[in-house]
CSV table of N, CA and C in Angstrom, one decimal:
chain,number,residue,atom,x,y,z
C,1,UNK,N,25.3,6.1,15.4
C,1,UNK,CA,24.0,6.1,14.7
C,1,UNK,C,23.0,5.4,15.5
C,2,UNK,N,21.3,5.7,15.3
C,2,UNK,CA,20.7,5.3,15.9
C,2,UNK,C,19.7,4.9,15.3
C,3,UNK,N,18.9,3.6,15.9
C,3,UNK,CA,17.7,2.8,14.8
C,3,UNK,C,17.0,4.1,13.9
C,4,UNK,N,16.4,5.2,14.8
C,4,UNK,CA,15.8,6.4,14.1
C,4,UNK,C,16.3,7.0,13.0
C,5,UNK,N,17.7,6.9,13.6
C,5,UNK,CA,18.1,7.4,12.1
C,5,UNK,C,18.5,6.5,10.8
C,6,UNK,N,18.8,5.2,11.0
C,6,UNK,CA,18.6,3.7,10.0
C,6,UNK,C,17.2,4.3,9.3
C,7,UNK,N,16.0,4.4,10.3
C,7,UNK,CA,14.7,4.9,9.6
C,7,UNK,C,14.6,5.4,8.3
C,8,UNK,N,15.1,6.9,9.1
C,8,UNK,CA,15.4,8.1,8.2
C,8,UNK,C,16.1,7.7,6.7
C,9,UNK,N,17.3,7.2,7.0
C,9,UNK,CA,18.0,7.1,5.6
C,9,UNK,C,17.1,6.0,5.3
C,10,UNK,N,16.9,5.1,5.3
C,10,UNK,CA,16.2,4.2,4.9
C,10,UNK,C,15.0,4.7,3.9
C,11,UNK,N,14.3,5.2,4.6
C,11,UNK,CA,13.3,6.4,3.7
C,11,UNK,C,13.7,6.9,2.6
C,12,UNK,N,15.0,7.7,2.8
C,12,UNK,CA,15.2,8.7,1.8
C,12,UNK,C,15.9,7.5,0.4
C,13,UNK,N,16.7,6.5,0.7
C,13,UNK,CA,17.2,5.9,0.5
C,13,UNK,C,15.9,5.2,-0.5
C,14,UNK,N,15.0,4.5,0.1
C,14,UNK,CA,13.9,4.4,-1.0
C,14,UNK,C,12.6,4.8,-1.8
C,15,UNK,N,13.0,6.3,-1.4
C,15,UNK,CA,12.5,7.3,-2.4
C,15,UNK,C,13.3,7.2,-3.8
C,16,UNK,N,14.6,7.3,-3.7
C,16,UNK,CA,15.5,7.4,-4.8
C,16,UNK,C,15.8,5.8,-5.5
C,17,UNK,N,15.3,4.8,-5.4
C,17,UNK,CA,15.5,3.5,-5.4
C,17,UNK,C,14.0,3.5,-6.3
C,18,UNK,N,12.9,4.1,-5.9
C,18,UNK,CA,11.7,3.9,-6.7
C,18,UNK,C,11.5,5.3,-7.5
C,19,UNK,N,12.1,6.1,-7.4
C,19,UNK,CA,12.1,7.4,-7.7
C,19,UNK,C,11.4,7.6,-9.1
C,20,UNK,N,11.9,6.8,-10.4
C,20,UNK,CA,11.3,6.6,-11.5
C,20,UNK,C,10.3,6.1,-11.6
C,21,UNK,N,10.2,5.1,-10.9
C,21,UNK,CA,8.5,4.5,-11.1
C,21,UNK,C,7.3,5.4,-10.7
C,22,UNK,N,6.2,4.4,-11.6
C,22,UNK,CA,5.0,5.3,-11.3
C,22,UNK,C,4.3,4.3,-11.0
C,23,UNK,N,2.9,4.9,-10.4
C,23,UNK,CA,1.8,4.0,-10.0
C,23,UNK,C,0.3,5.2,-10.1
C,24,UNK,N,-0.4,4.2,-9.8
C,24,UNK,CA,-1.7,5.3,-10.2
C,24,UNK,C,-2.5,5.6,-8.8
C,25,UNK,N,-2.9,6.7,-8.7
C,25,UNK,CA,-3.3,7.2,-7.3
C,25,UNK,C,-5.5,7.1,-7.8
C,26,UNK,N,-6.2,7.5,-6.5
C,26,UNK,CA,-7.2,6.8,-6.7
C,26,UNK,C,-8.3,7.7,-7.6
C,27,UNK,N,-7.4,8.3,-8.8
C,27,UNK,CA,-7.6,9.4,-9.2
C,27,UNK,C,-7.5,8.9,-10.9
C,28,UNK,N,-6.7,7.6,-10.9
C,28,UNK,CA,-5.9,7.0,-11.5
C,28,UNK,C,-4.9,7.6,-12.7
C,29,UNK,N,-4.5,9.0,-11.1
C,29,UNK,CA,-3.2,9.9,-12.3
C,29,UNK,C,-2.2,9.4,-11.8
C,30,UNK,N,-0.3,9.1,-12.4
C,30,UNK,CA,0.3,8.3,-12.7
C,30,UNK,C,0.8,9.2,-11.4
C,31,UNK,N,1.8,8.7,-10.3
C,31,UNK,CA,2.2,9.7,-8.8
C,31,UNK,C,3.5,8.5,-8.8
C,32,UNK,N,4.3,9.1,-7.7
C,32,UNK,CA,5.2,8.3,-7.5
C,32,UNK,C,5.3,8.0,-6.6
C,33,UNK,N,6.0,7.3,-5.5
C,33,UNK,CA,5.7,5.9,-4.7
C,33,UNK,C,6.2,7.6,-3.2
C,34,UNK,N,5.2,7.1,-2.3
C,34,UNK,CA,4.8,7.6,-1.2
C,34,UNK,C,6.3,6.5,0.1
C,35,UNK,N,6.9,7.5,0.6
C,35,UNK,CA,7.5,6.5,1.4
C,35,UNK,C,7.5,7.6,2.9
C,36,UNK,N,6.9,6.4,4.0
C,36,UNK,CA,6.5,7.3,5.2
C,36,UNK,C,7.4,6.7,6.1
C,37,UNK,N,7.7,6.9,7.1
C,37,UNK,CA,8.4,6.5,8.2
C,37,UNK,C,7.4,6.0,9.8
C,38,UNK,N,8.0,4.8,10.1
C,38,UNK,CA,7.2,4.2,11.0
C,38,UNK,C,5.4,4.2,10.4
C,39,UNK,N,4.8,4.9,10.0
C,39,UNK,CA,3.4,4.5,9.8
C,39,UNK,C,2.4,5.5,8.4
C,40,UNK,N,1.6,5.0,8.4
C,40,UNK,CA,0.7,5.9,7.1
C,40,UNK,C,0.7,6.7,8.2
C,41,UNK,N,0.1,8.0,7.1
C,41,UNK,CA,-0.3,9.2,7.5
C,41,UNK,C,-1.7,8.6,8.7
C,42,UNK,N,-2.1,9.4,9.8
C,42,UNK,CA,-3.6,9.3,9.7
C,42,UNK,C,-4.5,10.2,9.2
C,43,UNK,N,-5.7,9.9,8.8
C,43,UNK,CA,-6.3,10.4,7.9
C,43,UNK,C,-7.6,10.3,9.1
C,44,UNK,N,-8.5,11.6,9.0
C,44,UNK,CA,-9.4,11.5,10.5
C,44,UNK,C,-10.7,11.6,9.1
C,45,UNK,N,-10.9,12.1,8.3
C,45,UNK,CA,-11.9,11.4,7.5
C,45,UNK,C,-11.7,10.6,6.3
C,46,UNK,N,-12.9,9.9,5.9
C,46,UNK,CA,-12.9,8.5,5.0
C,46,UNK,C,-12.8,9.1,3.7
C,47,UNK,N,-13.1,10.5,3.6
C,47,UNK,CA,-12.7,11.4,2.5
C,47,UNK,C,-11.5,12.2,1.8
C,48,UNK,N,-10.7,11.7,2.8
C,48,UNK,CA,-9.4,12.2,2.3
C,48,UNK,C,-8.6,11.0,1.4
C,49,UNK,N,-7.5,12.4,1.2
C,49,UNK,CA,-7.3,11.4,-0.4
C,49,UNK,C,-6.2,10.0,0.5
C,50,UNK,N,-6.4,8.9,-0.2
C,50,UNK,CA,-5.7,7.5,-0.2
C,50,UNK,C,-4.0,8.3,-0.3
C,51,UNK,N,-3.4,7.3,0.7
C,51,UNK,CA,-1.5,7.6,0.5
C,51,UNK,C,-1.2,6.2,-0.5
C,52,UNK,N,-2.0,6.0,-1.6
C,52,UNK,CA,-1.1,5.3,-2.4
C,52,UNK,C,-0.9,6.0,-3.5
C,53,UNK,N,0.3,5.1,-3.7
C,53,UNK,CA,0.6,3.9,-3.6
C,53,UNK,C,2.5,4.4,-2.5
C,54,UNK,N,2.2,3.6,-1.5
C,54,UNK,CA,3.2,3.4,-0.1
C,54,UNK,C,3.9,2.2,0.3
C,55,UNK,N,5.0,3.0,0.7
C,55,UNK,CA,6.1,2.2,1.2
C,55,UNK,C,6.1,2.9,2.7
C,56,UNK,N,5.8,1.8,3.9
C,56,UNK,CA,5.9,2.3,5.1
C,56,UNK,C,7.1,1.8,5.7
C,57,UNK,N,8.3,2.3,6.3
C,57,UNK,CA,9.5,1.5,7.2
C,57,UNK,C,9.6,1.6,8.2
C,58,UNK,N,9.3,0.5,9.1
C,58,UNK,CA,9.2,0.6,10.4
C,58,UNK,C,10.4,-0.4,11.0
C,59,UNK,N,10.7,-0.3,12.2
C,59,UNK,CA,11.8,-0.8,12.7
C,59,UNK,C,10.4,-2.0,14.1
C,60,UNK,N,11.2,-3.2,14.0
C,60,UNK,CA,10.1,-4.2,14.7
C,60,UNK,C,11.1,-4.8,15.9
C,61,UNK,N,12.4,-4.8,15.8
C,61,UNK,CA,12.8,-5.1,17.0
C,61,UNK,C,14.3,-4.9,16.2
C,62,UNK,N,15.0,-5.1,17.8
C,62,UNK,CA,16.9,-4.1,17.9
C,62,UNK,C,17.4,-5.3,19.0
C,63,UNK,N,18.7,-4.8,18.9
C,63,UNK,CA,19.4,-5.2,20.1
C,63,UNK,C,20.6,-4.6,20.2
C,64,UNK,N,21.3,-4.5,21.1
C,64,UNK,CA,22.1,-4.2,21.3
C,64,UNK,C,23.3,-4.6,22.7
C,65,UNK,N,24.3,-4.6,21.9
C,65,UNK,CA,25.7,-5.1,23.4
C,65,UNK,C,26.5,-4.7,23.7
C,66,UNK,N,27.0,-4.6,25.0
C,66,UNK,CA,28.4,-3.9,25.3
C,66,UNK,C,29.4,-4.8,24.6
C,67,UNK,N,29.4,-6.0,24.5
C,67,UNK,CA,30.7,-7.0,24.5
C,67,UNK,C,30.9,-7.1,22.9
C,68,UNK,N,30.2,-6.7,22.4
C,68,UNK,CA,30.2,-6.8,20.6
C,68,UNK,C,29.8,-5.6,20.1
C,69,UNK,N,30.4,-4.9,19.5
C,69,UNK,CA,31.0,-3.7,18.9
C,69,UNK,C,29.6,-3.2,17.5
C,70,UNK,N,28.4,-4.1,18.1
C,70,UNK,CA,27.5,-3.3,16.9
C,70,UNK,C,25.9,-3.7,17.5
C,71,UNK,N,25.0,-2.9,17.0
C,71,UNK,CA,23.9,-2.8,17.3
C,71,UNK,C,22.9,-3.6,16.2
C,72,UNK,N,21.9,-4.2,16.3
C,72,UNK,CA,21.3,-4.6,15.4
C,72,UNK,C,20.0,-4.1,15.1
C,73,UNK,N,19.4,-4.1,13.9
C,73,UNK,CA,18.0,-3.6,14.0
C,73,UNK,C,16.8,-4.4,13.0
C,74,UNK,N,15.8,-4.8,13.1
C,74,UNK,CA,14.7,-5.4,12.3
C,74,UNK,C,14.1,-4.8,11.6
C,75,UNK,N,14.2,-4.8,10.3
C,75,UNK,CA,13.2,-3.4,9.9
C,75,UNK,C,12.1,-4.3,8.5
C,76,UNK,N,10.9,-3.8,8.8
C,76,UNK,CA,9.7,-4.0,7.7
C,76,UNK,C,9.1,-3.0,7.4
C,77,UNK,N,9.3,-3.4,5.6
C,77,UNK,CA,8.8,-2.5,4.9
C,77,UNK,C,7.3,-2.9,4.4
C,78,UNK,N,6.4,-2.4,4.4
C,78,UNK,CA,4.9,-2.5,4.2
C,78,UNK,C,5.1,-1.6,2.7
C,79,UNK,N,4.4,-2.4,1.7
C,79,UNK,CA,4.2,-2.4,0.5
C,79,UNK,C,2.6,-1.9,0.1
C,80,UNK,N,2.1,-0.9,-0.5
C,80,UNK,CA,0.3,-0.7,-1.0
C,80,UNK,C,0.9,0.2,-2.3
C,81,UNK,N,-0.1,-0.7,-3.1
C,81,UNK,CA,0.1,-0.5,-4.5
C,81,UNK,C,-1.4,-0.2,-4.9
C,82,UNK,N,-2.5,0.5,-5.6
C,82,UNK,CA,-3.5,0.6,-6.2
C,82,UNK,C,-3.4,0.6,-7.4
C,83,UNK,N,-3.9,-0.1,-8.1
C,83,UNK,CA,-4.1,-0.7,-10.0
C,83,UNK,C,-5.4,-1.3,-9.9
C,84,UNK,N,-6.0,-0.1,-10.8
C,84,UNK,CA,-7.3,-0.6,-10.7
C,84,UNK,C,-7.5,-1.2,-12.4
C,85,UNK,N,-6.9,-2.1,-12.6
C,85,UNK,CA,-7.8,-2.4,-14.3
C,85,UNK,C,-7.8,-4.1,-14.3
C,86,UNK,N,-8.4,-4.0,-16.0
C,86,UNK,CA,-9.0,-5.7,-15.8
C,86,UNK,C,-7.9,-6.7,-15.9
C,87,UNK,N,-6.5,-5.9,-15.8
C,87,UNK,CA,-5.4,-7.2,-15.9
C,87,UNK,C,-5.5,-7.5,-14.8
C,88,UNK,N,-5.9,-6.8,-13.4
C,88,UNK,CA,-5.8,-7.7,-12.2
C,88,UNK,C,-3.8,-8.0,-11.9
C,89,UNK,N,-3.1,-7.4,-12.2
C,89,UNK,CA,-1.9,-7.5,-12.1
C,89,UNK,C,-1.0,-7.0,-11.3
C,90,UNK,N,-2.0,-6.0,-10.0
C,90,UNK,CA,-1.2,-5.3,-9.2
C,90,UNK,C,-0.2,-5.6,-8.1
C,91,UNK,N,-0.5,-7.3,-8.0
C,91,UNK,CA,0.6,-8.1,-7.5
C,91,UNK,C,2.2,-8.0,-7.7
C,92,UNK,N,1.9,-8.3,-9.5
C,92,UNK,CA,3.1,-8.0,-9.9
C,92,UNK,C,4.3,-6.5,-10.0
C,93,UNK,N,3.6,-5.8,-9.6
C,93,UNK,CA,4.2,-4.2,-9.5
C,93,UNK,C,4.4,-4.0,-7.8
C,94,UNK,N,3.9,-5.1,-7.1
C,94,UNK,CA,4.4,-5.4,-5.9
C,94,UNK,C,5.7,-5.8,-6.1
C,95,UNK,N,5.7,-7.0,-6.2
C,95,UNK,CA,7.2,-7.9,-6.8
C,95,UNK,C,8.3,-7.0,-7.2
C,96,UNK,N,7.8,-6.1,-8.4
C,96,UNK,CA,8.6,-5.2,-9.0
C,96,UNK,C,9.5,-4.3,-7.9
C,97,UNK,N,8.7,-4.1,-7.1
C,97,UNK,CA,9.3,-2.5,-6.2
C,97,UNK,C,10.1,-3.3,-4.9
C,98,UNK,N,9.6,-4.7,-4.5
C,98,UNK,CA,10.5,-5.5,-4.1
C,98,UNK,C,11.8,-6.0,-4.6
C,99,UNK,N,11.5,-6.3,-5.8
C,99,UNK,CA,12.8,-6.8,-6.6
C,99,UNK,C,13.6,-5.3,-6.4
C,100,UNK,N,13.2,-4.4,-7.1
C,100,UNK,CA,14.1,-3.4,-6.8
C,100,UNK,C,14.6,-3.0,-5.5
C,101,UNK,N,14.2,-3.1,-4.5
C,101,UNK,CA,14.9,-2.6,-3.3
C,101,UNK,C,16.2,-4.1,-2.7
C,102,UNK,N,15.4,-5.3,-3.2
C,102,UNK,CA,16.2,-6.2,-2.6
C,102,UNK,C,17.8,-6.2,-4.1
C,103,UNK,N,17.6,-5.7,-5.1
C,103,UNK,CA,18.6,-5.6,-6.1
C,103,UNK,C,19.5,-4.2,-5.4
C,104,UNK,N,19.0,-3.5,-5.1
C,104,UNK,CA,19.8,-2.2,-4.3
C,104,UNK,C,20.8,-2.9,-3.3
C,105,UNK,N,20.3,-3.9,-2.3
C,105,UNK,CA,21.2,-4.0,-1.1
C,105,UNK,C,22.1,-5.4,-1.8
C,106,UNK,N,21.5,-6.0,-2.3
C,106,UNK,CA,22.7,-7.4,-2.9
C,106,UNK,C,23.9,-6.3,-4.0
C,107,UNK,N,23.1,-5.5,-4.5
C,107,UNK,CA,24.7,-4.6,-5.3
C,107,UNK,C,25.6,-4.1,-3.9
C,108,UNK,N,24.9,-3.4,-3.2
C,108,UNK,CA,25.5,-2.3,-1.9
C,108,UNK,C,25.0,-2.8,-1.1
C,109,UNK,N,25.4,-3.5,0.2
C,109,UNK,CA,24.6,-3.4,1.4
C,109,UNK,C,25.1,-2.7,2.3
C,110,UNK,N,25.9,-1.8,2.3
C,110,UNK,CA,25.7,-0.3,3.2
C,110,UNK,C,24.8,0.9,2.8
C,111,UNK,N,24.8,1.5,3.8
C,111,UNK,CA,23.6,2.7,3.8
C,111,UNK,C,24.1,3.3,4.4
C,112,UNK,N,24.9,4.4,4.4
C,112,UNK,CA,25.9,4.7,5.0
C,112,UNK,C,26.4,4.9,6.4
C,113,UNK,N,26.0,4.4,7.5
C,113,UNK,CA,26.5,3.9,8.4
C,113,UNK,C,26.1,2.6,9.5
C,114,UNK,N,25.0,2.5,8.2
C,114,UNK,CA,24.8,1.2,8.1
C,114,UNK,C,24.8,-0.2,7.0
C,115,UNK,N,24.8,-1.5,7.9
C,115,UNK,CA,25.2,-2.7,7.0
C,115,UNK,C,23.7,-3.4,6.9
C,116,UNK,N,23.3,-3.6,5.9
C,116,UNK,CA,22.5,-4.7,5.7
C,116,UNK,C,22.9,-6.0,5.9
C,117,UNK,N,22.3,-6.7,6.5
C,117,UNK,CA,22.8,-8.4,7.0
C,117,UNK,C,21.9,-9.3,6.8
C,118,UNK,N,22.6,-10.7,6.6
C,118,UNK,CA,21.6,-11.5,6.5
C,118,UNK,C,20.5,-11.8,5.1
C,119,UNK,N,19.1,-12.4,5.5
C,119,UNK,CA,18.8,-12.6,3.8
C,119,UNK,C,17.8,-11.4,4.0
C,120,UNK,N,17.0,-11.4,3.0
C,120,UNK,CA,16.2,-10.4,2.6
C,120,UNK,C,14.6,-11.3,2.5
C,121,UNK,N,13.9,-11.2,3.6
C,121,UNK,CA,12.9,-11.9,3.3
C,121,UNK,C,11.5,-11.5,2.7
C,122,UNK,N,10.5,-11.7,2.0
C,122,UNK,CA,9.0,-10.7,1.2
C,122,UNK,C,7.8,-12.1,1.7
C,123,UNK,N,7.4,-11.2,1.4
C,123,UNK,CA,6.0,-11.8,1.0
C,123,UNK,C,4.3,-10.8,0.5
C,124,UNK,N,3.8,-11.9,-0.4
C,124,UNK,CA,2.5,-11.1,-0.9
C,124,UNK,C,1.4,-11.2,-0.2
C,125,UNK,N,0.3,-10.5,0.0
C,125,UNK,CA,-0.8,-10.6,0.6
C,125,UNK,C,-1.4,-11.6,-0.1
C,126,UNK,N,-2.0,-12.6,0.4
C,126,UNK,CA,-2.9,-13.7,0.2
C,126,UNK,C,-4.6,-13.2,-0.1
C,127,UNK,N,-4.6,-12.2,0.0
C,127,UNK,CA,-5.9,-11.8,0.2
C,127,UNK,C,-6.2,-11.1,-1.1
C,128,UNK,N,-7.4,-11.3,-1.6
C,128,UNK,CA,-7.6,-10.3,-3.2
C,128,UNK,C,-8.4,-9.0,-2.6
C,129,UNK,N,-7.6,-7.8,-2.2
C,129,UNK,CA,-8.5,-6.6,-2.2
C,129,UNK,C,-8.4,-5.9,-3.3
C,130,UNK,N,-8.8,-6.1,-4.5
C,130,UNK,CA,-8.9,-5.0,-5.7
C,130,UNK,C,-10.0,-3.9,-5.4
C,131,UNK,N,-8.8,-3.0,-6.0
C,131,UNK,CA,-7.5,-2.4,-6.6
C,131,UNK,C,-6.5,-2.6,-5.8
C,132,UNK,N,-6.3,-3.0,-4.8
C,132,UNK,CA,-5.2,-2.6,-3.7
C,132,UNK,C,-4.2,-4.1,-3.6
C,133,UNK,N,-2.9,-4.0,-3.4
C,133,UNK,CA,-2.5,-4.9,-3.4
C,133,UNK,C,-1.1,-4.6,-2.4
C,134,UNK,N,-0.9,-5.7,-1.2
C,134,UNK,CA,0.0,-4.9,-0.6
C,134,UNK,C,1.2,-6.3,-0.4
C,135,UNK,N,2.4,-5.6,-0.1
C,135,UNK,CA,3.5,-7.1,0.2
C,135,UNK,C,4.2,-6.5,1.3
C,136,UNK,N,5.3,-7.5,1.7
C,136,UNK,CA,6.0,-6.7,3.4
C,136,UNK,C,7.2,-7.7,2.8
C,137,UNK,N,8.4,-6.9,3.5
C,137,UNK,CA,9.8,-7.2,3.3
C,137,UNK,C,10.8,-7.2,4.8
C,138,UNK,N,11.2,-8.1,5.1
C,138,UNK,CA,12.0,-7.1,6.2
C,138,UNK,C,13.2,-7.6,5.9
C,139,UNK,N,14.3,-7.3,6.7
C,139,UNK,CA,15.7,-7.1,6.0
C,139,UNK,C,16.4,-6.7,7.8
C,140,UNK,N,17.4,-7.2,7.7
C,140,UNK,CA,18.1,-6.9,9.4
C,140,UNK,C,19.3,-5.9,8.7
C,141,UNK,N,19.1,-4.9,9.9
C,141,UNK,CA,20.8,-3.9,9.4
C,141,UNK,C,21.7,-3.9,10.8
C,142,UNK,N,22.8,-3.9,10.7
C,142,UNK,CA,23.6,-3.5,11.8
C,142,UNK,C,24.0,-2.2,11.8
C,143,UNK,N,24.1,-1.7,13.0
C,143,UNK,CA,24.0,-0.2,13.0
C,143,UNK,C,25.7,-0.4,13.6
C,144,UNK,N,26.4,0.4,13.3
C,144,UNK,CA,28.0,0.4,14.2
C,144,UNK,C,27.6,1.9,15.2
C,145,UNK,N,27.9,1.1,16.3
C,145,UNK,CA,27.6,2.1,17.5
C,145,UNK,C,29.2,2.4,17.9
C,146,UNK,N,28.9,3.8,18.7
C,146,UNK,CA,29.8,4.3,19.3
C,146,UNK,C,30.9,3.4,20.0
C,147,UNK,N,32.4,3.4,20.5
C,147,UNK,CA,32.4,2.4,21.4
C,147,UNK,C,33.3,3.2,22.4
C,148,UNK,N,32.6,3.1,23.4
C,148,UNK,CA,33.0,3.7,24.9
C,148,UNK,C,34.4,4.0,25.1
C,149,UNK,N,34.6,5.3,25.4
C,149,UNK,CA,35.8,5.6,26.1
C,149,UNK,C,36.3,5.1,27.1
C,150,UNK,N,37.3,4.7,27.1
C,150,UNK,CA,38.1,4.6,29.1
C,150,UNK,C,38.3,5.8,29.8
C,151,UNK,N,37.3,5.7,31.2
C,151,UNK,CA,37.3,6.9,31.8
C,151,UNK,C,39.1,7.2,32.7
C,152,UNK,N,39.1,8.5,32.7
C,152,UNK,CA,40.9,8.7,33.0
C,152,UNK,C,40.8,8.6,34.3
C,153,UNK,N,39.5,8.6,34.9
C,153,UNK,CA,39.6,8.6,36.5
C,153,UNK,C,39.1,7.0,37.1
C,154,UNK,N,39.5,5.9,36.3
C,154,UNK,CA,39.4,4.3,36.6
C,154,UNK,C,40.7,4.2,37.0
């Protein structure tokens, strides 16, 4: 398996993990959570419609070794939520979709050919952009890599 494909499932993996929830798009009709790989859409005018509310998973650094039988990978998830009303609570529906994904890997932490490791770290944006409110997660997985044949002609 390869970090790209960690991506991949990862994606799909938290489409169905938020699948039920809703959020409000900037339309403020009820949509369900947007999950992109490596990066938002780009969008070449200021008029096109907003990708919220998104979950982006990007892979931030790997390693890998001959002498140890597994690969490792860094991955952060970029959180944007839009709630536009006067509770001001869009933070919390951050938390929420956090809590959920980090309750997914402490039940299971395989994904199927890969292991989640390690803690599960978050955090919220410090900054008030209302309506918009965004958090980031990252999470380390080991990938089990192939392990090298003995060539017959050594």
């Amino acid at each position: 398996m390869t970090p790209i494909e960690l991506v991949k499932e990862l994606a799909k993996e938290l489409r169905e993990v938020t699948g039920e929830l809703y959020f409000e798009d900037e339309d403020a009709k009820a949509v369900k959570m947007n999950v992109f790989e490596f990066s938002l859409p780009y969008q070449k005018y200021d008029d096109e419609e907003e990708p919220f509310p998104y979950i982006v998973v990007t892979l931030d650094s790997g390693s890998a070794s001959q002498e140890m039988a597994e690969n490792v990978a860094d991955v952060t998830l970029y959180i944007g939520i839009r709630k536009a009303d006067k509770m001001n609570d869009g933070k919390r529906h951050v938390l929420g979709v956090m809590q959920r994904i980090t309750e997914r890997f402490e039940k299971n932490n395989m994904l199927k050919c890969f292991r989640q490791i390690g803690k599960i770290s978050w955090a919220l944006d410090s900054e008030d952009a209302y309506p918009y409110y965004f958090g980031g997660m990252s999470m380390r997985f080991q990938i089990f890599k192939i392990e090298r044949e003995e060539s017959i002609y050594a």
